[in-house]
mmCIF file of C-alpha atoms in Angstrom:
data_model
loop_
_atom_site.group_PDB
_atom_site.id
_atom_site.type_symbol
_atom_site.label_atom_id
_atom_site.label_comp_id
_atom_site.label_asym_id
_atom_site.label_seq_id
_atom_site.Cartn_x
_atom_site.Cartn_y
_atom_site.Cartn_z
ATOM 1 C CA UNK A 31 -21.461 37.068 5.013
ATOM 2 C CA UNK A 32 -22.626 35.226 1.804
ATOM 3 C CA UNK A 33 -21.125 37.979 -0.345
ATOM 4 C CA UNK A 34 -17.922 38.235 1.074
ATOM 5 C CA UNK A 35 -16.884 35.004 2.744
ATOM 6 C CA UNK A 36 -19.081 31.784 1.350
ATOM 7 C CA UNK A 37 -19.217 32.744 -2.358
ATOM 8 C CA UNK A 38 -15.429 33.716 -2.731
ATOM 9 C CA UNK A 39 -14.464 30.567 -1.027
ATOM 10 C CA UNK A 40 -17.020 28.668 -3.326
ATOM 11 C CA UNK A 41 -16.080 30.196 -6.323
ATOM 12 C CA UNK A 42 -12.851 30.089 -5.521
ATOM 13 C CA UNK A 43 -12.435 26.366 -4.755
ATOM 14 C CA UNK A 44 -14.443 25.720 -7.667
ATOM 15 C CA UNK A 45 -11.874 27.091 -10.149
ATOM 16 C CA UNK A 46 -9.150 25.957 -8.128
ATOM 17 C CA UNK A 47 -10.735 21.784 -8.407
ATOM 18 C CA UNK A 48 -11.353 22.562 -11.699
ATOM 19 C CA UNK A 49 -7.613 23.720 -12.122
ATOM 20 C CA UNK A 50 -6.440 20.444 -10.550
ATOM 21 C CA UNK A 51 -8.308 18.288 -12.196
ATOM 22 C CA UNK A 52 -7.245 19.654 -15.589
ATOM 23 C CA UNK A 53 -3.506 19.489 -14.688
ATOM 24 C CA UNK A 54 -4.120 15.884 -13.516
ATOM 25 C CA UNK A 55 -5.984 14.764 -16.396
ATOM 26 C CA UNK A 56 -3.362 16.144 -18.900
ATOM 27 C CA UNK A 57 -0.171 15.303 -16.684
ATOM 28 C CA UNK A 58 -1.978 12.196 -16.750
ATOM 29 C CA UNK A 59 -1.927 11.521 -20.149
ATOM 30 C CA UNK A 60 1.197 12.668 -20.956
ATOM 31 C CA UNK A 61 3.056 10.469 -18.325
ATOM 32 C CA UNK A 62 0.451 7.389 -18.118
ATOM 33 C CA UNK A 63 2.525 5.007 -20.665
ATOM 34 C CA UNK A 64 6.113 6.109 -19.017
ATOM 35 C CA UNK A 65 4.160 4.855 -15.219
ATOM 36 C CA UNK A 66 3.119 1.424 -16.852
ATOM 37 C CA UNK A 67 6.627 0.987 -18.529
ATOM 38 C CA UNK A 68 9.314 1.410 -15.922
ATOM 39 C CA UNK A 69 6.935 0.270 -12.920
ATOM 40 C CA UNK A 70 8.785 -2.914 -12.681
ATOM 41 C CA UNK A 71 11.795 -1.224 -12.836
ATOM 42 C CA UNK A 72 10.931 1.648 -10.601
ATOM 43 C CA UNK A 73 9.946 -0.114 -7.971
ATOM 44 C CA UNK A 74 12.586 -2.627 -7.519
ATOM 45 C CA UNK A 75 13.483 -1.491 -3.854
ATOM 46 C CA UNK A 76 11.525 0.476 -1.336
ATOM 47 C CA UNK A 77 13.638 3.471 -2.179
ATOM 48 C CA UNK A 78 13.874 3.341 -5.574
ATOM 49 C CA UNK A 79 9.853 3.114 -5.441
ATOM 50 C CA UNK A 80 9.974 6.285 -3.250
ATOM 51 C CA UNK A 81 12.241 8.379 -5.416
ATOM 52 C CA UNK A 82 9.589 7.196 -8.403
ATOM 53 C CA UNK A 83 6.874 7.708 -6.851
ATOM 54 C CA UNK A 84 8.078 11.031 -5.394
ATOM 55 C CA UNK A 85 8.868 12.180 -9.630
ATOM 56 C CA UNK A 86 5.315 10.290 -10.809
ATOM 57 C CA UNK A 87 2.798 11.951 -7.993
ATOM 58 C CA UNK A 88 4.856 15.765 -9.075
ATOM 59 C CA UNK A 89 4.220 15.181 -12.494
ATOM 60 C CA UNK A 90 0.166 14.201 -11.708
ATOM 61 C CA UNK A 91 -0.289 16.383 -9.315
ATOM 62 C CA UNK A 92 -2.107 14.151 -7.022
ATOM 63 C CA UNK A 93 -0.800 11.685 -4.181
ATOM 64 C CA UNK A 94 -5.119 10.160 -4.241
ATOM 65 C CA UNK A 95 -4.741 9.250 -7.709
ATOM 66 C CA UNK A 96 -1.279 7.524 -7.401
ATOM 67 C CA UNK A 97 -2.373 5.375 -4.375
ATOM 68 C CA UNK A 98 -6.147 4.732 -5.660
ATOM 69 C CA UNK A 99 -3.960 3.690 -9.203
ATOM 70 C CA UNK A 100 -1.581 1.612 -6.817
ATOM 71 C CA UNK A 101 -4.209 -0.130 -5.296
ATOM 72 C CA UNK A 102 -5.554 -1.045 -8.647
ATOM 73 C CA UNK A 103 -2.089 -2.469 -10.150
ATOM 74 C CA UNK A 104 -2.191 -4.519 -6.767
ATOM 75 C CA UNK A 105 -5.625 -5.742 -7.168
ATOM 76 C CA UNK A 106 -4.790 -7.011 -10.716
ATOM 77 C CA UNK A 107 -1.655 -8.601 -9.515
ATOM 78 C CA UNK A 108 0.586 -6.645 -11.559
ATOM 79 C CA UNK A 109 2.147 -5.457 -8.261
ATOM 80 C CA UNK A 110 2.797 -7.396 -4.738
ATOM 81 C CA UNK A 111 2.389 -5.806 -1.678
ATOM 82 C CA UNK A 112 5.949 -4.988 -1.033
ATOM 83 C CA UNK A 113 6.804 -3.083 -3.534
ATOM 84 C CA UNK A 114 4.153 -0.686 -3.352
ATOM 85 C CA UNK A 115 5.594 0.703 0.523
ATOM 86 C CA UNK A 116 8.062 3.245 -1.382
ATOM 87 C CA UNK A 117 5.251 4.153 -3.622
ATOM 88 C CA UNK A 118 2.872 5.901 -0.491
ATOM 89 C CA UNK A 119 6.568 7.068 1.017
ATOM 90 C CA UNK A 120 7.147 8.832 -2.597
ATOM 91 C CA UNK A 121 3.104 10.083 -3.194
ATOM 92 C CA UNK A 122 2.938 12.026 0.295
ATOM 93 C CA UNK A 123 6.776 13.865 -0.685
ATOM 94 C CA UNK A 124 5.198 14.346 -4.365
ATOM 95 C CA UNK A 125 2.536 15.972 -3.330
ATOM 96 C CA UNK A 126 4.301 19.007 -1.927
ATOM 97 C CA UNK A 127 5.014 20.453 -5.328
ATOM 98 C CA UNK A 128 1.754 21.449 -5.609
ATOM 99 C CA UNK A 129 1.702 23.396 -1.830
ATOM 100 C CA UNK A 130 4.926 24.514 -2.514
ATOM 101 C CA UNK A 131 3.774 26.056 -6.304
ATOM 102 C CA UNK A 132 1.080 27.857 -4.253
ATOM 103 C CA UNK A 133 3.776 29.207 -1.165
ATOM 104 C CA UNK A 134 5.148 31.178 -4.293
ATOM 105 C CA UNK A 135 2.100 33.255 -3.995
ATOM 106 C CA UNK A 136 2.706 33.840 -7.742
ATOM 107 C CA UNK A 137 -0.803 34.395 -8.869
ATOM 108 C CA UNK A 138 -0.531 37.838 -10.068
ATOM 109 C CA UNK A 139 0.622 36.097 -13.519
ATOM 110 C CA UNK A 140 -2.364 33.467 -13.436
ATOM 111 C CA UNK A 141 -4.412 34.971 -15.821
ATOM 112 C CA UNK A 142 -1.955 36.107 -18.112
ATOM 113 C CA UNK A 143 -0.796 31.984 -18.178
ATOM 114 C CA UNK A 144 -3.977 31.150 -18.621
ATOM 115 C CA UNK A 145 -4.504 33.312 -21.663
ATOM 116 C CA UNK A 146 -1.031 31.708 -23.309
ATOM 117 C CA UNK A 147 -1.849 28.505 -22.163
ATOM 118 C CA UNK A 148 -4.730 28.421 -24.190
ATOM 119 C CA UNK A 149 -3.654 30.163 -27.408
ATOM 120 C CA UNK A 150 -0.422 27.510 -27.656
ATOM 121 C CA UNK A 151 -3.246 24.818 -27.009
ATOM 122 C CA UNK A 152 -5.251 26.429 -29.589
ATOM 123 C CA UNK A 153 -2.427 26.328 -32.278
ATOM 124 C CA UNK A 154 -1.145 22.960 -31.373
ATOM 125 C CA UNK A 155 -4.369 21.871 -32.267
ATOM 126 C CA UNK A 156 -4.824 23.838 -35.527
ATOM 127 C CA UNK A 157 -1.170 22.136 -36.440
ATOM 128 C CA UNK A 158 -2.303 18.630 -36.170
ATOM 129 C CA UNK A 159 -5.238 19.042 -37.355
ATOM 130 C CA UNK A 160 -4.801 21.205 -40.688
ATOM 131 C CA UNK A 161 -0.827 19.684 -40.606
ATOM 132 C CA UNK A 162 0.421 23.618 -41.867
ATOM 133 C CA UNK A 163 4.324 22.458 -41.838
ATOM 134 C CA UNK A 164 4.184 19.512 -43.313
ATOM 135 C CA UNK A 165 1.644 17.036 -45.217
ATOM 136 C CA UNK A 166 3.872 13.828 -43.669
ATOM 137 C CA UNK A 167 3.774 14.716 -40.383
ATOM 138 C CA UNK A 168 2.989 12.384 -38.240
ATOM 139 C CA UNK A 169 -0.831 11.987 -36.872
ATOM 140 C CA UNK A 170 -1.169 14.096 -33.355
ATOM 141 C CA UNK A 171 2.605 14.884 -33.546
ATOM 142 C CA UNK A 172 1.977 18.676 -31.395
ATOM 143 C CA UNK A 173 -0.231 15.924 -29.174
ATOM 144 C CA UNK A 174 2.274 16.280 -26.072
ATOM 145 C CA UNK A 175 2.351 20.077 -26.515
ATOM 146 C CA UNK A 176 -1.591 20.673 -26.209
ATOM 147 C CA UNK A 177 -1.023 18.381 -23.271
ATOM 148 C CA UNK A 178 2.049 20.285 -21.276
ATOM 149 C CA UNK A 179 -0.516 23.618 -22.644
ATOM 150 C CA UNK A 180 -3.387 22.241 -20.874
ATOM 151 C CA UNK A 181 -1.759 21.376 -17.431
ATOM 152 C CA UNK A 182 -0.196 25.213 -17.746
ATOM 153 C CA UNK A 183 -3.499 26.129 -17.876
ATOM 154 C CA UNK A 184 -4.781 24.510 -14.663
ATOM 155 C CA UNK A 185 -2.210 25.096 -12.638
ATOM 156 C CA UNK A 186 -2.953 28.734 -13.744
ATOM 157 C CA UNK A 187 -6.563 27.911 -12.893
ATOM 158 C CA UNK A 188 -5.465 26.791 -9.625
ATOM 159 C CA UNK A 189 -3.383 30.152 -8.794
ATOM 160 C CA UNK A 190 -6.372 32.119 -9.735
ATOM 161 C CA UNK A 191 -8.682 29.985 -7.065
ATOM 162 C CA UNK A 192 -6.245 30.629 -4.438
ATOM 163 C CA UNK A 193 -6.370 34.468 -5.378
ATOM 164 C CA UNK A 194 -10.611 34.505 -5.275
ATOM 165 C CA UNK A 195 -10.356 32.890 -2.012
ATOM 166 C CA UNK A 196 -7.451 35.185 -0.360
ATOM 167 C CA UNK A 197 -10.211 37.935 -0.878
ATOM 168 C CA UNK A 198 -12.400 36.272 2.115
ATOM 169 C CA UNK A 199 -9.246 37.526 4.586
ATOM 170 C CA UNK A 200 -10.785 40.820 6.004
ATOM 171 C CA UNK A 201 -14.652 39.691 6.080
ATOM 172 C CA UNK A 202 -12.864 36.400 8.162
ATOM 173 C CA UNK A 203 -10.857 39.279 10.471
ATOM 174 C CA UNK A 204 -14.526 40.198 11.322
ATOM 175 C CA UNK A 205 -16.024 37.107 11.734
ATOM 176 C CA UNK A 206 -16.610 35.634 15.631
ATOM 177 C CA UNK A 207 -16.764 31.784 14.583
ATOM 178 C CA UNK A 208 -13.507 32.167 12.700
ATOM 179 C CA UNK A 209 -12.648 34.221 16.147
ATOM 180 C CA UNK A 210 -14.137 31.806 18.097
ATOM 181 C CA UNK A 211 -12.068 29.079 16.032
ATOM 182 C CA UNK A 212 -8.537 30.353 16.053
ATOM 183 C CA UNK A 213 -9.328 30.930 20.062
ATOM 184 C CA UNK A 214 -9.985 27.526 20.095
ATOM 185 C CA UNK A 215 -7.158 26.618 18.006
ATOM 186 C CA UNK A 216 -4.452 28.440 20.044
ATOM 187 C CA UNK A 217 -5.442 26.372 22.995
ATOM 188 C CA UNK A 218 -5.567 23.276 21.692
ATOM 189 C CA UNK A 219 -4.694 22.436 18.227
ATOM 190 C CA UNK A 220 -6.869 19.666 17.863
ATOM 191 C CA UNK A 221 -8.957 21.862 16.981
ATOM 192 C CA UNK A 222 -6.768 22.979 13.614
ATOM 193 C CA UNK A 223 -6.482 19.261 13.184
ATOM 194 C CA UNK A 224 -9.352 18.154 13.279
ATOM 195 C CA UNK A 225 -10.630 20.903 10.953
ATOM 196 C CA UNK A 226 -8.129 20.344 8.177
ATOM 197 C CA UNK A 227 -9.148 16.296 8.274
ATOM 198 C CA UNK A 228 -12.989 17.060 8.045
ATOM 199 C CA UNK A 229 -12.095 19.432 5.155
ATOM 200 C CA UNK A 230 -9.950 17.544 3.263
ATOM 201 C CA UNK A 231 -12.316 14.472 3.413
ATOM 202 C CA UNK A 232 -15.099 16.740 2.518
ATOM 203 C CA UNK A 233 -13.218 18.031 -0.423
ATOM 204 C CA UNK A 234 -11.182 14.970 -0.928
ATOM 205 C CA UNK A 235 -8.501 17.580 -1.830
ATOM 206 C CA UNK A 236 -5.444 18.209 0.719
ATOM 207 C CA UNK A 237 -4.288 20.156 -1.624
ATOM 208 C CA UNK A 238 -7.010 22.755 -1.995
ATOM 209 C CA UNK A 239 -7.458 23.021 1.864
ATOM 210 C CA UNK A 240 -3.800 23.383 2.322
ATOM 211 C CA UNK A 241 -4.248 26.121 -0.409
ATOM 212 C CA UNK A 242 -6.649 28.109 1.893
ATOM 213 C CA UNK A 243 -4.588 28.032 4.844
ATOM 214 C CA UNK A 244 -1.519 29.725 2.501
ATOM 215 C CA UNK A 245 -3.821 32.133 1.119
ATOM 216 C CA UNK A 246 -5.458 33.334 4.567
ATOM 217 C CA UNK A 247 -1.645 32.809 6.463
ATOM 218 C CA UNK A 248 -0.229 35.200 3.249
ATOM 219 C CA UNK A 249 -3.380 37.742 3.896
ATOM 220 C CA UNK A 250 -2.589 37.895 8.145
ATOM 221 C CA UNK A 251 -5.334 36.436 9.150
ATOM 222 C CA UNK A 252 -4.742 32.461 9.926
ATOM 223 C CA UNK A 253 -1.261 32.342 12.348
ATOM 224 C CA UNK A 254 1.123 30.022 10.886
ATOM 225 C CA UNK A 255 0.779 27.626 13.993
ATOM 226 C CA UNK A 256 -2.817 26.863 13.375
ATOM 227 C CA UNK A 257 -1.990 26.667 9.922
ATOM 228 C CA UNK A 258 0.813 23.920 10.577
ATOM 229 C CA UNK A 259 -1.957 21.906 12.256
ATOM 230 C CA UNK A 260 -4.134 22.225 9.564
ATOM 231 C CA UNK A 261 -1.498 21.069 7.239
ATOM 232 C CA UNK A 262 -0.975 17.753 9.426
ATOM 233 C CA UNK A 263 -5.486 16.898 9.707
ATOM 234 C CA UNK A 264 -4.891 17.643 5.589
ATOM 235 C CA UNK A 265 -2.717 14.575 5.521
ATOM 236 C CA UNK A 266 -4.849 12.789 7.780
ATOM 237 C CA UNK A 267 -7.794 13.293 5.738
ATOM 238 C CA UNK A 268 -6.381 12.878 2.553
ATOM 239 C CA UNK A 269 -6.620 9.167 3.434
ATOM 240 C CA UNK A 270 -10.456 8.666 3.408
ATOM 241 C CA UNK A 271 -10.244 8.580 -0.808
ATOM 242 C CA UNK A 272 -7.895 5.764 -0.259
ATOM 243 C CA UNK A 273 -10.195 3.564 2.301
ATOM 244 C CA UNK A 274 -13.307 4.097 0.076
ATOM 245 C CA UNK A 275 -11.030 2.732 -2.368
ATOM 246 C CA UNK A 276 -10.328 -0.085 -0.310
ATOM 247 C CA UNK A 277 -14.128 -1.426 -0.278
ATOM 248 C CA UNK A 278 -14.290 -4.212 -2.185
ATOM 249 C CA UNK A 279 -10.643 -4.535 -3.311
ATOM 250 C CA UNK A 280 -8.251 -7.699 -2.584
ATOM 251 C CA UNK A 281 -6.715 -8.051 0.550
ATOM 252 C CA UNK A 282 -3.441 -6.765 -0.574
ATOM 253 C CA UNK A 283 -5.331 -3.493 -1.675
ATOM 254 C CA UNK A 284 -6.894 -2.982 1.080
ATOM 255 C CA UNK A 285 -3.136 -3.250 3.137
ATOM 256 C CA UNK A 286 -2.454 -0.650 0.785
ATOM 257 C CA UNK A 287 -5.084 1.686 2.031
ATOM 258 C CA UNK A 288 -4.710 0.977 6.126
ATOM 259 C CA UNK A 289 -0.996 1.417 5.042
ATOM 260 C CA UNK A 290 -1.475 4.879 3.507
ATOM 261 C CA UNK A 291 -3.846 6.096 6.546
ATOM 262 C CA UNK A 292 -1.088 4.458 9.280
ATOM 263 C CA UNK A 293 1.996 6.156 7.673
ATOM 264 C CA UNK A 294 -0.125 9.670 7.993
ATOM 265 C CA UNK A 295 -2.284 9.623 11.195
ATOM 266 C CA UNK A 296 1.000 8.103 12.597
ATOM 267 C CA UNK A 297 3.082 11.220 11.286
ATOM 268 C CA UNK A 298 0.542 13.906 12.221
ATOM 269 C CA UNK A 299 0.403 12.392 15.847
ATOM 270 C CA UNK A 300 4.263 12.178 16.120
ATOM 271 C CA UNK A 301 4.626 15.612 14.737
ATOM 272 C CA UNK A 302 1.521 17.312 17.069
ATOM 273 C CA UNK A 303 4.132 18.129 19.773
ATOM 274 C CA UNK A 304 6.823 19.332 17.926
ATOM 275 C CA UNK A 305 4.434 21.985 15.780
ATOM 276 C CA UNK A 306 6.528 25.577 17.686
ATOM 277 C CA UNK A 307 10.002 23.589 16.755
ATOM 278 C CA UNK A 308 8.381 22.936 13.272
ATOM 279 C CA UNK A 309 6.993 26.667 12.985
ATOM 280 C CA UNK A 310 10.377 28.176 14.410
ATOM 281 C CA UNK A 311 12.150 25.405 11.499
ATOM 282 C CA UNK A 312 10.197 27.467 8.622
ATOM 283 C CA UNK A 313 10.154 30.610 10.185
ATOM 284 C CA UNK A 314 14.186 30.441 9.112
ATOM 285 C CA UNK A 315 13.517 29.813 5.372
ATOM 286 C CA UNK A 316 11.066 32.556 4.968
ATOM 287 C CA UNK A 317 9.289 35.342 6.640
ATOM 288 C CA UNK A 318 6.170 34.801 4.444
ATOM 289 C CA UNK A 319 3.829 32.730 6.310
ATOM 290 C CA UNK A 320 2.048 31.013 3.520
ATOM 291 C CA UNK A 321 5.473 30.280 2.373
ATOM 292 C CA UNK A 322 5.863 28.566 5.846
ATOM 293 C CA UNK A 323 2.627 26.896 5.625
ATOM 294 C CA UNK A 324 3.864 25.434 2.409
ATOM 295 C CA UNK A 325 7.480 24.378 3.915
ATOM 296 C CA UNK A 326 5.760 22.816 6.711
ATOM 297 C CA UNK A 327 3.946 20.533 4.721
ATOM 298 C CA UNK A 328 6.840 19.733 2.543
ATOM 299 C CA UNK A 329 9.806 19.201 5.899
ATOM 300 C CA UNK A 330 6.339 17.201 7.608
ATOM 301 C CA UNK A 331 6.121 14.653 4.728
ATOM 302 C CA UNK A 332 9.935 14.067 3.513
ATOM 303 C CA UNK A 333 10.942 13.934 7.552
ATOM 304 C CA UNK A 334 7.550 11.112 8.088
ATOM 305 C CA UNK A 335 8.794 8.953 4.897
ATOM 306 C CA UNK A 336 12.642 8.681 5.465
ATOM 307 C CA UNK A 337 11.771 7.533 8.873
ATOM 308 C CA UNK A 338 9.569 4.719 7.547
ATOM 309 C CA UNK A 339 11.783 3.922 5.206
ATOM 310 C CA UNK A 340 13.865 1.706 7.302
ATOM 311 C CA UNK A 341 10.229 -0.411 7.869
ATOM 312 C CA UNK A 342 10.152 -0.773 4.477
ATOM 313 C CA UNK A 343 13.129 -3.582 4.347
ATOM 314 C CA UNK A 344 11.477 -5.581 7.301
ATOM 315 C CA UNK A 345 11.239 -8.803 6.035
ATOM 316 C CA UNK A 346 7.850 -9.697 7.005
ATOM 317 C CA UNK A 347 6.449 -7.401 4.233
ATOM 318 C CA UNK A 348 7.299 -10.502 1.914
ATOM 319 C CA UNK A 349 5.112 -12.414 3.235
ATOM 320 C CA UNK A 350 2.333 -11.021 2.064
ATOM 321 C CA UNK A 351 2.693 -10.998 -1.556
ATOM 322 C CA UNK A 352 0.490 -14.428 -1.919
ATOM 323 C CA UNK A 353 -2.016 -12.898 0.396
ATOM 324 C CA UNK A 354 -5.237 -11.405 -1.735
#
């Protein structure tokens, strides 16, 4: 069982954090200045600060780290209350990319983009730092190529995690608790729920749970139903970064985080019912079912913020901008 179940999934989530976290850090600093720049801008209107947000959390990789950085703008009073509604609307649409990257099941090329990724990091760096075309260049000029190398790298990092941990498929087949669970789960799917929440606030990583569901649903051994509910406790327990993030934070941060964990246990518990129309919904756009794992999640979250949207205008929201 250790062999063939805990250490793949280990190993395999291992590489795959590590993967995220090394596309995050160099999306990161590749699009940080452009955030603080046309913030103001951006974010002007709920939707406008959806569509932004939507384009900012794709580019990091990470809906956490654009609502924990939200919260922090707000805190500092750089941002009022208001204008940060579009922004959690935008981060949970975002966010998809990343689930919709691994649908692709495209990681029979992950280690050969890992291998490039690394030799065009490798050069950019020997360019800047011997300057080989030309003594005038200016200083870190291949800078934002060893950056778009290095998030190549771990999102190739990330498709290699997801293929170590489709390997735990059969041994799972065999199991009786993962028996015992999907029984469980096919009569109630609170059960799924639940399990994808504790994970996800375990791992503080909806991303890399949502990941295993696509890699077991691909290998035949999750049903895409139970994998759909998964997908919806994901989003539910992607919010516990946010509320830790809350502790000690201004009052108008801490609306931020109760915000971010309404809009999603609202939208999980609005969409519990509907989970056979929402399965039967993907089951048209592809006959892969960690592709329809992956379009779940994507239809749950752009479906969940263009209803809220309207709320957005209300005009009580201006109220609160003197409140922190």
């Amino acid at each position: 069982m250790f062999h063939t179940v805990i250490f793949p999934v280990i190993y395999g989530l291992i590489i795959f954090l590590a993967g995220m976290k090394v596309m995050e850090a160099a999306l990161g600093s590749w699009a940080g200045p452009l955030l603080t720049n046309f913030l103001e801008k951006a974010t002007a209107s709920p939707f406008k600060g959806m569509l932004f947000s939507t384009g900012i959390t794709a580019v990091l990789q990470s809906s956490t780290a654009v609502t924990v950085l939200t919260m922090g703008l707000v805190n500092a009073g750089l941002l009022s209350f208001e204008r940060t509604l579009g922004i959690i609307l935008g981060s949970n649409i975002g966010t998809c990319l990343t689930t919709e990257l691994i649908g692709l099941q495209i990681g029979r090329i992950a280690l050969p983009l890992l291998g490039v990724s690394i030799l065009v990091w490798a050069a950019a760096v020997l360019l800047d730092e011997y300057k080989l075309f030309s003594m005038r260049s200016a200083p870190r000029a291949f800078r934002p190529i060893q950056l778009m190398a290095l998030a190549a790298a771990g999102f190739a990092m990330v498709m290699l995690g997801i293929r170590v941990m489709q390997m735990i498929g059969p041994a799972l087949e065999q199991s009786g608790l993962f028996g015992w669970f999907i029984g469980q789960s096919t009569h109630n799917l609170w059960w799924s729920i639940a399990a994808g929440a504790a994970l996800t606030a375990l791992m503080h990583s909806s991303a890399a749970v949502i990941g295993l569901a696509i890699a077991l649903a691909a290998a035949g051994t999750l049903p895409v139903g139970i994998g759909i509910g998964i997908v919806l406790g994901a989003n539910v327990g992607t919010c516990v970064t946010a509320v830790i993030a809350a502790i000690g934070s201004t009052k108008s941060g801490r609306f931020v985080a109760w915000t971010h964990v309404v809009l999603n246990v609202g939208g999980a518990l609005l969409f519990m019912p509907f989970i056979p129309q929402l399965h039967w919904a993907v089951s048209l756009l592809s006959a892969d079912g960690g592709a329809q794992i992956a379009h779940a999640q994507t239809l749950f979250n752009i479906v969940c913020s263009l209803a809220a949207l309207p709320l957005c205008y209300l005009p009580v929201w201006k109220k609160l901008r003197f409140q922190h």
